[in-house]
């Protein structure tokens, strides 16, 4: 079945450590996105990519980094510079490069900093 | 700037009662509008979308929404709530010309037996 796979589902990290969240899609979508979700705040855009080897910062990019070396993959690294990284992270993709198609979401990764 | 508001962070209804979740947006250009549902610890699933065709949009699980340009609204309704409808619902908007999605803060729906 086509879809978006995020891993790991749950991740624990000590302060000062970088962690990388995986996102893979087999929908042949051009655009991919990373969102952060905190209780009562909806979804906030971290980074997005409209095409391979190109990506743009979203509203809350500080402390995060991404790469887009392959169309199907868009990993997110949460660096030690992110001051409050505990959150639920959602990866998404869409058919239209300019945001007019609906978003398809993965199941999410919950990161907890100890 | 474009924005989305959802009136009521938490809505409770009885099983079998009407569900009404409110969404208003602000935009200077015609929008595309979406409703998503999220169950605990899961991703978001598309319920329905408005893309400038019919103003009354039918979605999955018996939900529908009506686009009202004059009120800049896109409220979600379901005639009869089911226990399985308990979840968080997000309204989202996107636009032409390369704008990305803007999500509302979400409304948590509880269904009482």
mmCIF file of C-alpha atoms in Angstrom:
data_model
loop_
_atom_site.group_PDB
_atom_site.id
_atom_site.type_symbol
_atom_site.label_atom_id
_atom_site.label_comp_id
_atom_site.label_asym_id
_atom_site.label_seq_id
_atom_site.Cartn_x
_atom_site.Cartn_y
_atom_site.Cartn_z
ATOM 1 C CA UNK A 1 0.000 0.000 0.000
ATOM 2 C CA UNK A 2 1.167 3.526 -0.727
ATOM 3 C CA UNK A 3 1.773 5.804 2.170
ATOM 4 C CA UNK A 4 4.164 7.632 4.452
ATOM 5 C CA UNK A 5 6.296 5.781 6.973
ATOM 6 C CA UNK A 6 7.772 7.550 9.947
ATOM 7 C CA UNK A 7 10.242 5.999 12.338
ATOM 8 C CA UNK A 8 10.775 5.593 15.164
ATOM 9 C CA UNK A 9 7.284 5.882 16.635
ATOM 10 C CA UNK A 10 8.681 6.776 20.055
ATOM 11 C CA UNK A 11 12.112 8.193 20.819
ATOM 12 C CA UNK A 12 13.807 9.261 24.017
ATOM 13 C CA UNK A 13 16.777 11.569 24.005
ATOM 14 C CA UNK A 14 19.107 12.995 26.559
ATOM 15 C CA UNK A 15 19.718 16.720 26.546
ATOM 16 C CA UNK A 16 22.570 17.688 24.243
ATOM 17 C CA UNK A 17 22.042 14.846 21.795
ATOM 18 C CA UNK A 18 21.045 15.168 18.178
ATOM 19 C CA UNK A 19 18.376 12.785 16.885
ATOM 20 C CA UNK A 20 17.155 12.070 13.386
ATOM 21 C CA UNK A 21 13.554 11.213 12.532
ATOM 22 C CA UNK A 22 12.973 9.248 9.373
ATOM 23 C CA UNK A 23 10.240 9.926 6.819
ATOM 24 C CA UNK A 24 9.789 7.833 3.689
ATOM 25 C CA UNK A 25 6.966 8.025 1.148
ATOM 26 C CA UNK A 26 6.096 5.790 -1.793
ATOM 27 C CA UNK A 27 3.326 8.021 -3.161
ATOM 28 C CA UNK A 28 5.607 9.627 -5.765
ATOM 29 C CA UNK A 29 4.832 13.039 -4.290
ATOM 30 C CA UNK A 30 7.033 16.004 -5.064
ATOM 31 C CA UNK A 31 6.418 18.021 -1.903
ATOM 32 C CA UNK A 32 7.226 16.918 1.643
ATOM 33 C CA UNK A 33 6.752 18.665 4.973
ATOM 34 C CA UNK A 34 7.666 18.416 8.648
ATOM 35 C CA UNK A 35 5.283 19.681 11.303
ATOM 36 C CA UNK A 36 5.561 19.918 15.048
ATOM 37 C CA UNK A 37 2.472 19.401 17.175
ATOM 38 C CA UNK A 38 2.124 20.568 20.773
ATOM 39 C CA UNK A 39 -1.069 20.305 22.830
ATOM 40 C CA UNK A 40 -3.479 23.132 22.066
ATOM 41 C CA UNK A 41 -1.256 24.701 19.400
ATOM 42 C CA UNK A 42 -2.228 22.860 16.260
ATOM 43 C CA UNK A 43 0.477 22.099 13.726
ATOM 44 C CA UNK A 44 3.464 24.342 13.114
ATOM 45 C CA UNK A 45 5.597 24.030 10.006
ATOM 46 C CA UNK A 46 9.277 23.282 10.563
ATOM 47 C CA UNK A 47 10.640 22.715 7.029
ATOM 48 C CA UNK A 48 9.256 21.888 3.638
ATOM 49 C CA UNK A 49 10.655 20.708 0.337
ATOM 50 C CA UNK A 50 9.030 21.169 -3.064
ATOM 51 C CA UNK A 51 11.658 19.262 -5.021
ATOM 52 C CA UNK A 52 14.719 17.091 -4.529
ATOM 53 C CA UNK A 53 17.833 18.929 -3.305
ATOM 54 C CA UNK A 54 15.833 21.976 -2.285
ATOM 55 C CA UNK A 55 14.059 22.885 0.954
ATOM 56 C CA UNK A 56 12.825 25.969 2.791
ATOM 57 C CA UNK A 57 12.458 26.959 6.421
ATOM 58 C CA UNK A 58 9.006 27.035 7.891
ATOM 59 C CA UNK A 59 7.789 29.022 10.874
ATOM 60 C CA UNK A 60 9.868 27.263 13.541
ATOM 61 C CA UNK A 61 13.042 26.011 11.820
ATOM 62 C CA UNK A 62 15.511 27.041 14.528
ATOM 63 C CA UNK A 63 17.221 24.010 16.052
ATOM 64 C CA UNK A 64 16.196 21.680 13.221
ATOM 65 C CA UNK A 65 17.813 20.571 9.974
ATOM 66 C CA UNK A 66 16.648 18.520 6.984
ATOM 67 C CA UNK A 67 17.923 17.036 3.738
ATOM 68 C CA UNK A 68 16.179 15.970 0.539
ATOM 69 C CA UNK A 69 18.595 13.826 -1.409
ATOM 70 C CA UNK A 70 15.919 11.485 -2.733
ATOM 71 C CA UNK A 71 12.347 12.162 -3.764
ATOM 72 C CA UNK A 72 10.965 9.587 -1.344
ATOM 73 C CA UNK A 73 12.958 10.577 1.737
ATOM 74 C CA UNK A 74 12.916 13.693 3.948
ATOM 75 C CA UNK A 75 14.687 13.099 7.287
ATOM 76 C CA UNK A 76 14.509 15.626 10.103
ATOM 77 C CA UNK A 77 17.340 16.150 12.589
ATOM 78 C CA UNK A 78 16.503 17.678 15.929
ATOM 79 C CA UNK A 79 19.710 19.274 17.116
ATOM 80 C CA UNK A 80 20.887 20.130 20.594
ATOM 81 C CA UNK A 81 20.187 23.771 19.718
ATOM 82 C CA UNK A 82 16.445 23.125 19.866
ATOM 83 C CA UNK A 83 15.557 24.324 23.342
ATOM 84 C CA UNK A 84 12.280 22.501 23.801
ATOM 85 C CA UNK A 85 12.263 19.466 21.512
ATOM 86 C CA UNK A 86 9.726 17.305 23.349
ATOM 87 C CA UNK A 87 6.783 17.115 20.938
ATOM 88 C CA UNK A 88 4.912 15.018 18.407
ATOM 89 C CA UNK A 89 6.439 15.306 14.927
ATOM 90 C CA UNK A 90 4.444 14.723 11.770
ATOM 91 C CA UNK A 91 5.738 14.224 8.265
ATOM 92 C CA UNK A 92 3.475 14.875 5.295
ATOM 93 C CA UNK A 93 3.569 14.933 1.526
ATOM 94 C CA UNK A 94 1.432 16.325 -1.255
ATOM 95 C CA UNK A 95 0.979 15.869 -4.981
ATOM 96 C CA UNK A 96 1.131 19.510 -5.968
ATOM 97 C CA UNK A 97 4.392 21.329 -5.572
ATOM 98 C CA UNK A 98 2.661 24.600 -4.765
ATOM 99 C CA UNK A 99 0.486 23.482 -1.896
ATOM 100 C CA UNK A 100 -2.885 23.134 -3.583
ATOM 101 C CA UNK A 101 -3.190 19.382 -3.152
ATOM 102 C CA UNK A 102 -4.160 17.858 0.146
ATOM 103 C CA UNK A 103 -1.548 16.690 2.618
ATOM 104 C CA UNK A 104 -1.033 13.014 3.355
ATOM 105 C CA UNK A 105 0.376 12.352 6.824
ATOM 106 C CA UNK A 106 2.506 9.695 8.440
ATOM 107 C CA UNK A 107 1.663 8.218 11.829
ATOM 108 C CA UNK A 108 3.991 10.565 13.676
ATOM 109 C CA UNK A 109 7.039 10.293 15.918
ATOM 110 C CA UNK A 110 6.879 11.243 19.574
ATOM 111 C CA UNK A 111 10.153 12.631 20.893
ATOM 112 C CA UNK A 112 10.743 12.956 24.612
ATOM 113 C CA UNK A 113 13.809 14.642 26.036
ATOM 114 C CA UNK A 114 14.846 13.306 29.416
ATOM 115 C CA UNK B 1 -1.550 37.183 6.857
ATOM 116 C CA UNK B 2 -3.792 34.220 6.348
ATOM 117 C CA UNK B 3 -5.163 32.566 9.468
ATOM 118 C CA UNK B 4 -7.626 29.942 10.607
ATOM 119 C CA UNK B 5 -9.725 30.043 13.754
ATOM 120 C CA UNK B 6 -11.716 27.219 15.265
ATOM 121 C CA UNK B 7 -14.301 28.269 17.817
ATOM 122 C CA UNK B 8 -14.203 25.977 20.820
ATOM 123 C CA UNK B 9 -11.131 23.959 21.754
ATOM 124 C CA UNK B 10 -13.396 21.241 23.159
ATOM 125 C CA UNK B 11 -16.909 20.289 22.071
ATOM 126 C CA UNK B 12 -19.052 17.620 23.734
ATOM 127 C CA UNK B 13 -22.141 16.069 22.184
ATOM 128 C CA UNK B 14 -24.346 13.144 23.041
ATOM 129 C CA UNK B 15 -24.331 10.059 20.866
ATOM 130 C CA UNK B 16 -26.889 10.585 18.092
ATOM 131 C CA UNK B 17 -26.822 14.375 18.378
ATOM 132 C CA UNK B 18 -25.760 16.846 15.714
ATOM 133 C CA UNK B 19 -22.057 17.597 15.465
ATOM 134 C CA UNK B 20 -21.086 21.165 14.512
ATOM 135 C CA UNK B 21 -17.432 22.207 14.498
ATOM 136 C CA UNK B 22 -16.719 25.772 13.448
ATOM 137 C CA UNK B 23 -13.951 27.058 11.200
ATOM 138 C CA UNK B 24 -13.360 30.589 9.952
ATOM 139 C CA UNK B 25 -10.495 31.790 7.834
ATOM 140 C CA UNK B 26 -9.020 35.060 6.735
ATOM 141 C CA UNK B 27 -7.706 35.390 3.233
ATOM 142 C CA UNK B 28 -7.329 37.930 0.479
ATOM 143 C CA UNK B 29 -7.382 35.268 -2.263
ATOM 144 C CA UNK B 30 -9.674 32.304 -2.895
ATOM 145 C CA UNK B 31 -8.794 29.458 -0.562
ATOM 146 C CA UNK B 32 -8.680 25.716 -0.667
ATOM 147 C CA UNK B 33 -10.135 24.387 2.590
ATOM 148 C CA UNK B 34 -9.711 21.086 4.372
ATOM 149 C CA UNK B 35 -10.885 19.235 7.446
ATOM 150 C CA UNK B 36 -8.665 16.611 9.006
ATOM 151 C CA UNK B 37 -9.285 14.195 11.872
ATOM 152 C CA UNK B 38 -6.661 12.919 14.298
ATOM 153 C CA UNK B 39 -7.026 10.005 16.693
ATOM 154 C CA UNK B 40 -4.671 9.799 19.698
ATOM 155 C CA UNK B 41 -1.023 9.261 18.807
ATOM 156 C CA UNK B 42 -1.785 9.012 15.113
ATOM 157 C CA UNK B 43 -1.318 11.154 12.061
ATOM 158 C CA UNK B 44 -3.992 13.291 10.446
ATOM 159 C CA UNK B 45 -6.520 11.825 8.038
ATOM 160 C CA UNK B 46 -8.363 13.872 5.454
ATOM 161 C CA UNK B 47 -12.121 14.098 6.040
ATOM 162 C CA UNK B 48 -13.030 16.381 3.153
ATOM 163 C CA UNK B 49 -11.825 19.289 1.056
ATOM 164 C CA UNK B 50 -13.194 22.312 -0.796
ATOM 165 C CA UNK B 51 -11.418 23.214 -4.028
ATOM 166 C CA UNK B 52 -13.773 25.779 -5.616
ATOM 167 C CA UNK B 53 -16.292 23.322 -7.040
ATOM 168 C CA UNK B 54 -19.521 22.661 -5.095
ATOM 169 C CA UNK B 55 -19.846 24.712 -1.914
ATOM 170 C CA UNK B 56 -21.356 21.784 -0.002
ATOM 171 C CA UNK B 57 -18.726 19.110 0.340
ATOM 172 C CA UNK B 58 -19.345 15.574 1.495
ATOM 173 C CA UNK B 59 -16.593 13.588 3.149
ATOM 174 C CA UNK B 60 -15.948 10.290 4.803
ATOM 175 C CA UNK B 61 -17.747 8.894 7.861
ATOM 176 C CA UNK B 62 -20.908 10.945 7.172
ATOM 177 C CA UNK B 63 -19.286 14.363 7.621
ATOM 178 C CA UNK B 64 -19.949 17.345 5.400
ATOM 179 C CA UNK B 65 -18.959 21.000 5.294
ATOM 180 C CA UNK B 66 -20.294 24.086 3.571
ATOM 181 C CA UNK B 67 -18.115 26.842 2.184
ATOM 182 C CA UNK B 68 -19.677 30.272 2.778
ATOM 183 C CA UNK B 69 -17.617 32.972 1.172
ATOM 184 C CA UNK B 70 -19.625 35.837 2.652
ATOM 185 C CA UNK B 71 -18.989 34.502 6.156
ATOM 186 C CA UNK B 72 -15.453 33.222 5.424
ATOM 187 C CA UNK B 73 -16.513 29.983 7.062
ATOM 188 C CA UNK B 74 -16.183 26.266 6.465
ATOM 189 C CA UNK B 75 -18.050 24.596 9.327
ATOM 190 C CA UNK B 76 -18.043 20.811 9.686
ATOM 191 C CA UNK B 77 -21.247 18.949 10.467
ATOM 192 C CA UNK B 78 -22.545 15.448 10.982
ATOM 193 C CA UNK B 79 -26.249 14.754 11.612
ATOM 194 C CA UNK B 80 -25.765 12.025 14.194
ATOM 195 C CA UNK B 81 -22.658 11.574 16.331
ATOM 196 C CA UNK B 82 -21.159 8.161 16.912
ATOM 197 C CA UNK B 83 -18.797 7.154 19.687
ATOM 198 C CA UNK B 84 -16.102 6.518 17.083
ATOM 199 C CA UNK B 85 -16.208 10.211 16.098
ATOM 200 C CA UNK B 86 -14.398 11.187 19.296
ATOM 201 C CA UNK B 87 -11.124 12.685 18.086
ATOM 202 C CA UNK B 88 -9.423 15.989 17.371
ATOM 203 C CA UNK B 89 -10.455 17.881 14.277
ATOM 204 C CA UNK B 90 -8.348 20.384 12.405
ATOM 205 C CA UNK B 91 -9.420 22.910 9.817
ATOM 206 C CA UNK B 92 -6.724 23.905 7.328
ATOM 207 C CA UNK B 93 -6.413 26.357 4.453
ATOM 208 C CA UNK B 94 -4.046 26.755 1.572
ATOM 209 C CA UNK B 95 -3.953 29.146 -1.332
ATOM 210 C CA UNK B 96 -2.615 29.602 -4.784
ATOM 211 C CA UNK B 97 0.765 31.088 -5.571
ATOM 212 C CA UNK B 98 2.903 28.863 -3.399
ATOM 213 C CA UNK B 99 1.461 29.467 0.018
ATOM 214 C CA UNK B 100 1.664 26.566 2.397
ATOM 215 C CA UNK B 101 -0.994 25.108 4.607
ATOM 216 C CA UNK B 102 -2.196 27.010 7.653
ATOM 217 C CA UNK B 103 -3.848 24.911 10.340
ATOM 218 C CA UNK B 104 -6.309 25.936 12.990
ATOM 219 C CA UNK B 105 -5.592 25.061 16.634
ATOM 220 C CA UNK B 106 -7.946 22.090 16.573
ATOM 221 C CA UNK B 107 -11.190 21.130 18.296
ATOM 222 C CA UNK B 108 -11.398 18.069 20.474
ATOM 223 C CA UNK B 109 -14.737 16.312 20.054
ATOM 224 C CA UNK B 110 -16.076 14.163 22.877
ATOM 225 C CA UNK B 111 -19.112 11.949 22.332
ATOM 226 C CA UNK B 112 -21.088 11.080 25.453
ATOM 227 C CA UNK B 113 -23.114 7.864 25.705
#
